[in-house]
């Protein structure tokens, strides 16, 4: 059974659809990544899963329990490091964890052991008596993770845990997350592909509140990226190029368009990763006496896929802004018109005096 099941989840902020009919499952024992650009809806989704905010519609079940109907029970299975963890700066690390254990209603007999374990796992035991305000940002983040671990919940949810850290701290926190993944189910959000692919077993790519792709890094690469793209410009007509392509086998899919500027043909060949067709095509063109004017070979990476999947993301915003601008322009023009009218009226009156 899945430890988390999200079905038809929708969250609206006024007219803004932050989460748009999201469906996904989290299986026990793996490290999951929510990957998406800023504003994709990652934090909103995490805030709903952890019971911080309500949803507009849809269901979230944690260990079979509905987060909206049985919040207390459901929340017990989840530890959360929000984007801005509520750390009490004037407490020591240990005092803070004790405070969190009380809030989470951990039975008294288990509290000490829980705090020890959280301190050890996050390596904050060396600073347990320091005031939180005096810790470095990396250590503060560790304390935030320790706080999520109190109660030793099955699922640990971390919202952009490396934002604002320096490169050394980033490496340390990623290491810590990998460690956590050995004992817990972890969900991690990030807008950085390399971070997600380094740490996570399974990736959900989210864009504009929708799930746009899911799979392990390898699956995503195999399914959608992982292709060779050969773009060529050939001197000749479509019939000649089609005939030439008939002389080669196993090259994958191809598309042809006529070049804008001349009678040449643009040929795009998409083949599997292992299949480098450049030589084959070169000799086929030579045998068919078709001069190659341009040849460009690209390897599609997961990065390309991520950019493609989230690329129209900014467009509606831009459009909105453009509408905003043209509206502003229109209003400005109306103001100017009114002013001119008023001036004309005045000068008219002056004339009539
Ligand atoms: P992410 O964490 O992926 O960057 P968020 O979940 O923070 O994305 O935001 C998703 C969308 O919801 C964005 O358009 C954001 O502006 C909007 N949003 C988030 N929180 C609020 C809020 N409290 N009130 C209004 N809009 C919000
Ligand atoms: Mg966020």
Coordinates of C-alpha atoms and ligand atoms in Angstrom, one line a residue:
X1 CA 0.0 0.0 0.0
X2 CA 1.1 3.5 -0.7
X3 CA 2.0 5.5 2.3
X4 CA 0.6 8.7 0.7
X5 CA -2.1 8.9 -1.9
X6 CA -3.1 12.2 -3.5
X7 CA -6.3 12.2 -5.6
X8 CA -7.7 15.0 -7.7
X9 CA -6.1 17.6 -5.5
X10 CA -7.0 21.2 -6.3
X11 CA -6.0 24.4 -4.5
X12 CA -7.2 27.8 -5.6
X13 CA -6.1 31.1 -4.2
X14 CA -8.8 33.4 -5.6
X15 CA -8.5 33.0 -9.4
X16 CA -5.0 31.5 -9.1
X17 CA -4.9 27.8 -9.5
X18 CA -1.9 26.8 -7.5
X19 CA -2.6 23.0 -7.6
X20 CA -4.4 21.8 -10.6
X21 CA -5.9 18.3 -10.2
X22 CA -2.9 16.5 -8.9
X23 CA -2.7 12.7 -8.6
X24 CA 0.2 10.9 -7.2
X25 CA 1.4 8.1 -4.9
X26 CA 4.3 7.8 -2.5
X27 CA 5.5 4.3 -1.7
X28 CA 7.2 3.4 1.5
X29 CA 11.0 3.5 1.8
X30 CA 12.0 5.6 -1.2
X31 CA 13.3 9.1 -1.7
X32 CA 11.0 11.2 -3.8
X33 CA 11.6 14.5 -5.5
X34 CA 9.1 17.2 -6.4
X35 CA 10.9 19.1 -9.2
X36 CA 9.5 22.3 -10.6
X37 CA 10.2 25.9 -11.2
X38 CA 9.3 28.6 -8.6
X39 CA 5.6 29.0 -8.3
X40 CA 4.9 25.5 -9.6
X41 CA 2.9 24.6 -6.5
X42 CA 5.4 22.4 -4.6
X43 CA 5.1 24.2 -1.3
X44 CA 1.3 24.5 -1.6
X45 CA 1.1 20.7 -2.1
X46 CA 3.5 20.0 0.8
X47 CA 1.5 22.3 3.1
X48 CA -1.7 20.4 2.2
X49 CA -0.1 17.0 2.7
X50 CA 1.2 18.0 6.1
X51 CA -2.1 19.5 7.2
X52 CA -0.9 23.1 7.4
X53 CA -3.5 24.4 4.9
X54 CA -6.8 23.1 3.5
X55 CA -7.5 22.1 -0.1
X56 CA -10.2 23.4 -2.4
X57 CA -11.1 19.8 -3.4
X58 CA -9.6 16.4 -3.6
X59 CA -8.3 13.9 -1.1
X60 CA -5.0 13.2 0.6
X61 CA -4.6 9.9 2.5
X62 CA -1.6 9.2 4.7
X63 CA -1.2 5.6 5.8
X64 CA -4.8 5.2 4.8
X65 CA -6.1 8.1 6.9
X66 CA -7.7 11.2 5.4
X67 CA -5.7 14.3 6.3
X68 CA -8.9 16.4 6.3
X69 CA -11.1 14.0 8.2
X70 CA -8.5 12.5 10.7
X71 CA -5.8 15.2 10.8
X72 CA -4.3 14.2 14.2
X73 CA -3.8 10.5 13.2
X74 CA -2.6 11.3 9.7
X75 CA -0.1 13.9 10.9
X76 CA 1.6 11.5 13.2
X77 CA 3.1 9.7 10.2
X78 CA 4.7 12.9 8.8
X79 CA 7.6 15.2 9.8
X80 CA 7.9 18.5 8.0
X81 CA 10.6 21.0 7.3
X82 CA 8.6 23.9 5.8
X83 CA 10.2 26.6 3.5
X84 CA 10.6 28.8 6.6
X85 CA 10.9 26.6 9.7
X86 CA 9.6 28.2 12.9
X87 CA 12.9 28.0 14.9
X88 CA 12.8 29.7 18.3
X89 CA 16.1 31.7 18.2
X90 CA 16.3 32.2 22.0
X91 CA 16.2 28.5 22.8
X92 CA 19.1 26.1 22.8
X93 CA 18.9 23.3 20.3
X94 CA 18.0 20.7 23.0
X95 CA 15.4 23.0 24.6
X96 CA 13.8 23.5 21.2
X97 CA 13.6 19.8 20.4
X98 CA 12.1 19.2 23.8
X99 CA 9.5 21.9 23.1
X100 CA 8.7 20.3 19.7
X101 CA 8.4 16.8 21.4
X102 CA 5.8 18.3 23.8
X103 CA 3.9 20.0 20.9
X104 CA 3.8 16.7 19.1
X105 CA 2.6 15.0 22.2
X106 CA 5.3 12.4 22.3
X107 CA 4.8 10.2 25.4
X108 CA 7.1 11.3 28.2
X109 CA 8.9 8.0 28.4
X110 CA 9.9 8.2 24.7
X111 CA 10.9 11.9 24.6
X112 CA 14.5 11.6 25.7
X113 CA 15.3 8.8 23.3
X114 CA 13.6 10.6 20.5
X115 CA 15.6 13.8 21.1
X116 CA 18.9 11.9 21.3
X117 CA 18.1 10.1 18.1
X118 CA 17.2 13.3 16.3
X119 CA 20.4 15.0 17.6
X120 CA 22.5 12.1 16.5
X121 CA 21.0 11.6 13.1
X122 CA 21.4 15.3 12.2
X123 CA 24.8 15.6 13.9
X124 CA 23.5 18.5 16.0
X125 CA 24.6 16.8 19.2
X126 CA 27.8 18.8 19.2
X127 CA 25.8 22.1 19.3
X128 CA 22.9 20.9 21.5
X129 CA 23.5 23.5 24.2
X130 CA 24.1 26.5 21.8
X131 CA 21.4 29.1 21.2
X132 CA 19.8 28.6 17.8
X133 CA 20.4 32.3 16.9
X134 CA 24.2 31.7 17.1
X135 CA 24.2 28.7 14.7
X136 CA 25.3 28.9 11.1
X137 CA 22.6 28.6 8.4
X138 CA 23.6 25.0 7.7
X139 CA 23.3 24.1 11.3
X140 CA 19.9 25.9 11.6
X141 CA 18.7 23.8 8.7
X142 CA 19.9 20.6 10.5
X143 CA 18.0 21.7 13.6
X144 CA 14.9 22.1 11.3
X145 CA 15.4 18.6 10.0
X146 CA 15.9 17.3 13.6
X147 CA 12.6 18.9 14.5
X148 CA 10.9 17.0 11.6
X149 CA 12.4 13.8 13.0
X150 CA 10.9 14.1 16.4
X151 CA 8.3 11.3 16.8
X152 CA 10.3 9.3 14.2
X153 CA 7.5 9.6 11.6
X154 CA 7.6 7.3 8.6
X155 CA 7.6 10.2 6.1
X156 CA 9.9 13.2 6.2
X157 CA 8.9 16.1 4.0
X158 CA 11.6 18.7 3.2
X159 CA 10.7 21.9 1.3
X160 CA 13.7 23.2 -0.6
X161 CA 16.1 22.3 2.2
X162 CA 19.2 23.6 0.6
X163 CA 18.0 27.1 -0.5
X164 CA 20.3 29.8 0.9
X165 CA 23.1 27.5 1.9
X166 CA 26.7 27.7 0.7
X167 CA 28.1 24.9 -1.5
X168 CA 29.8 23.0 1.4
X169 CA 26.6 23.1 3.5
X170 CA 24.6 22.0 0.4
X171 CA 26.7 18.9 0.0
X172 CA 26.4 18.1 3.8
X173 CA 22.6 18.5 3.8
X174 CA 22.3 16.3 0.6
X175 CA 24.4 13.7 2.4
X176 CA 22.1 13.9 5.4
X177 CA 19.0 13.5 3.2
X178 CA 20.5 10.3 1.7
X179 CA 21.1 9.0 5.2
X180 CA 17.5 9.8 6.2
X181 CA 16.4 7.9 3.1
X182 CA 17.8 4.7 4.5
X183 CA 15.3 4.7 7.4
X184 CA 12.4 6.9 6.2
X185 CA 10.3 7.7 3.2
X186 CA 11.5 11.2 2.1
X187 CA 9.9 13.8 -0.1
X188 CA 12.1 16.6 -1.1
X189 CA 11.2 19.6 -3.2
X190 CA 13.6 21.6 -5.4
X191 CA 13.8 23.7 -8.5
X192 CA 17.3 22.3 -9.2
X193 CA 17.4 19.2 -11.4
X194 CA 20.9 18.1 -10.4
X195 CA 19.9 18.1 -6.7
X196 CA 16.8 16.0 -7.3
X197 CA 18.6 13.6 -9.6
X198 CA 21.5 13.2 -7.1
X199 CA 19.3 12.5 -4.1
X200 CA 16.0 11.0 -5.3
X201 CA 14.9 7.5 -6.4
X202 CA 11.8 8.8 -8.1
X203 CA 11.0 12.2 -9.6
X204 CA 7.7 14.0 -10.0
X205 CA 8.0 17.0 -12.3
X206 CA 5.4 19.6 -11.5
X207 CA 4.6 22.6 -13.6
X208 CA 1.8 25.1 -13.1
X209 CA 0.2 22.9 -10.4
X210 CA 0.1 19.9 -12.8
X211 CA 2.1 16.7 -12.8
X212 CA 3.9 16.7 -16.2
X213 CA 6.2 13.7 -15.8
X214 CA 7.0 10.9 -13.4
X215 CA 9.7 8.2 -13.1
X216 CA 13.2 7.4 -11.9
X217 CA 15.9 9.5 -13.5
X218 CA 16.7 6.6 -15.9
X219 CA 13.1 6.1 -16.8
X220 CA 12.6 9.8 -17.6
X221 CA 15.7 9.8 -19.7
X222 CA 14.7 6.7 -21.5
X223 CA 11.1 7.7 -22.1
X224 CA 11.5 11.2 -23.2
X225 CA 15.0 12.4 -23.3
X226 CA 17.9 10.1 -24.1
X227 CA 17.6 10.6 -27.9
X228 CA 20.0 11.8 -30.4
X229 CA 18.8 14.6 -32.6
X230 CA 20.6 15.2 -35.9
X231 CA 19.7 18.4 -37.7
X232 CA 20.9 18.8 -41.3
X233 CA 20.6 21.1 -44.2
X234 CA 21.0 19.3 -47.5
X235 CA 21.3 20.8 -51.0
X236 CA 18.6 19.1 -53.0
X237 CA 14.8 18.7 -53.1
X238 CA 12.5 16.6 -51.0
X239 CA 12.2 13.8 -53.5
X240 CA 16.0 13.3 -53.7
X241 CA 16.4 13.4 -49.9
X242 CA 13.5 10.9 -49.5
X243 CA 15.2 8.6 -52.0
X244 CA 18.5 8.9 -50.1
X245 CA 16.8 8.0 -46.8
X246 CA 15.4 4.9 -48.5
X247 CA 18.9 3.7 -49.0
X248 CA 19.7 3.6 -45.2
X249 CA 18.2 1.4 -42.5
X250 CA 17.8 1.7 -38.7
X251 CA 18.2 5.4 -38.4
X252 CA 15.0 6.1 -36.4
X253 CA 12.4 8.7 -37.2
X254 CA 12.9 11.6 -39.5
X255 CA 11.2 14.8 -40.6
X256 CA 11.8 17.0 -43.5
X257 CA 11.0 20.7 -44.1
X258 CA 12.0 23.0 -47.0
X259 CA 14.5 25.6 -46.0
X260 CA 13.2 29.1 -45.8
X261 CA 15.9 30.8 -47.7
X262 CA 16.6 28.4 -50.6
X263 CA 15.4 25.2 -52.2
X264 CA 17.4 23.2 -49.8
X265 CA 15.9 20.7 -47.4
X266 CA 16.1 20.7 -43.6
X267 CA 16.3 17.1 -42.3
X268 CA 15.9 16.2 -38.7
X269 CA 16.7 12.6 -37.6
X270 CA 15.8 11.4 -34.1
X271 CA 17.5 8.2 -33.1
X272 CA 18.1 6.2 -29.9
X273 CA 21.0 7.1 -27.6
X274 CA 23.3 4.3 -28.7
X275 CA 22.6 4.9 -32.4
X276 CA 24.9 7.5 -33.8
X277 CA 23.8 7.7 -37.5
X278 CA 26.1 10.5 -38.6
X279 CA 28.5 8.3 -40.7
X280 CA 25.7 6.3 -42.3
X281 CA 23.9 9.5 -43.4
X282 CA 27.2 11.1 -44.6
X283 CA 27.9 8.2 -47.0
X284 CA 24.3 7.9 -48.1
X285 CA 24.3 11.6 -49.0
X286 CA 27.7 11.2 -50.8
X287 CA 26.4 8.2 -52.8
X288 CA 23.3 10.1 -53.7
X289 CA 25.4 13.1 -54.7
X290 CA 23.6 15.3 -52.1
X291 CA 25.9 17.9 -50.6
X292 CA 25.6 18.3 -46.8
X293 CA 25.5 22.0 -46.0
X294 CA 25.0 21.7 -42.3
X295 CA 25.1 18.9 -39.7
X296 CA 24.4 19.5 -36.0
X297 CA 24.3 16.6 -33.6
X298 CA 22.7 17.0 -30.2
X299 CA 22.1 14.7 -27.3
X300 CA 18.9 15.3 -25.4
X301 CA 19.4 15.3 -21.7
X302 CA 17.1 15.3 -18.7
X303 CA 17.9 19.0 -18.4
X304 CA 16.5 19.6 -21.9
X305 CA 13.4 17.6 -20.9
X306 CA 12.9 19.6 -17.8
X307 CA 13.3 22.9 -19.7
X308 CA 10.9 21.7 -22.3
X309 CA 8.3 20.4 -19.8
X310 CA 8.3 23.6 -17.8
X311 CA 9.0 26.1 -20.7
X312 CA 5.6 27.5 -21.4
X313 CA 5.5 28.1 -17.7
X314 CA 6.5 31.8 -17.8
X315 CA 4.5 32.5 -20.9
X316 CA 1.1 33.1 -19.4
X317 CA 2.7 35.4 -16.8
X318 CA 4.4 37.4 -19.6
X319 CA 1.1 37.5 -21.5
X320 CA -0.6 38.7 -18.4
X321 CA 2.0 41.4 -17.9
X322 CA 1.7 42.3 -21.5
X323 CA -2.1 42.7 -21.1
X324 CA -1.3 44.8 -18.1
X325 CA 1.0 47.0 -20.0
X326 CA -1.3 47.5 -22.9
X327 CA -4.1 48.3 -20.5
X328 CA -1.9 50.8 -18.7
X329 CA -1.0 52.3 -22.0
X330 CA -4.7 52.5 -23.0
X331 CA -5.5 54.2 -19.7
X332 CA -2.6 56.6 -20.1
X333 CA -3.9 57.5 -23.6
X334 CA -7.4 58.1 -22.2
X335 CA -5.9 60.4 -19.5
X336 CA -4.0 62.3 -22.1
X337 CA -7.1 62.6 -24.3
X338 CA -9.1 63.9 -21.4
X339 CA -6.4 66.4 -20.6
X340 CA -6.2 67.6 -24.2
X341 CA -10.0 67.9 -24.3
X342 CA -9.9 69.9 -21.1
X343 CA -7.2 72.2 -22.4
X344 CA -9.1 72.7 -25.7
X345 CA -12.1 73.6 -23.8
X346 CA -10.2 76.2 -21.7
X347 CA -8.6 77.7 -24.8
X348 CA -11.9 77.7 -26.5
X349 CA -13.5 79.7 -23.6
X350 CA -10.5 82.1 -23.7
X351 CA -11.0 82.7 -27.4
X352 CA -14.7 83.3 -26.9
X353 CA -14.1 86.0 -24.2
Ligands
LIG1 P1 6.5 26.6 -5.4 O1 6.7 26.1 -4.0 O2 6.6 25.5 -6.4 O3 7.5 27.7 -5.7 P2 4.0 27.6 -4.4 O4 3.2 26.5 -4.0 O5 4.7 28.5 -3.4 O6 5.0 27.2 -5.5 O7 3.0 28.6 -5.2 C1 2.1 28.2 -6.2 C2 1.3 29.3 -6.7 O8 0.4 29.7 -5.7 C3 2.1 30.6 -7.1 O9 1.4 31.2 -8.2 C4 1.9 31.4 -5.8 O10 2.0 32.8 -6.1 C5 0.6 31.0 -5.3 N1 0.5 31.1 -3.8 C6 1.2 30.4 -2.9 N2 0.8 30.7 -1.7 C7 -0.2 31.7 -1.8 C8 -1.0 32.4 -0.8 N3 -0.9 32.2 0.5 N4 -1.9 33.3 -1.3 C9 -2.0 33.5 -2.6 N5 -1.3 32.8 -3.6 C10 -0.4 31.9 -3.2
LIG2 MG1 8.2 26.7 -2.6

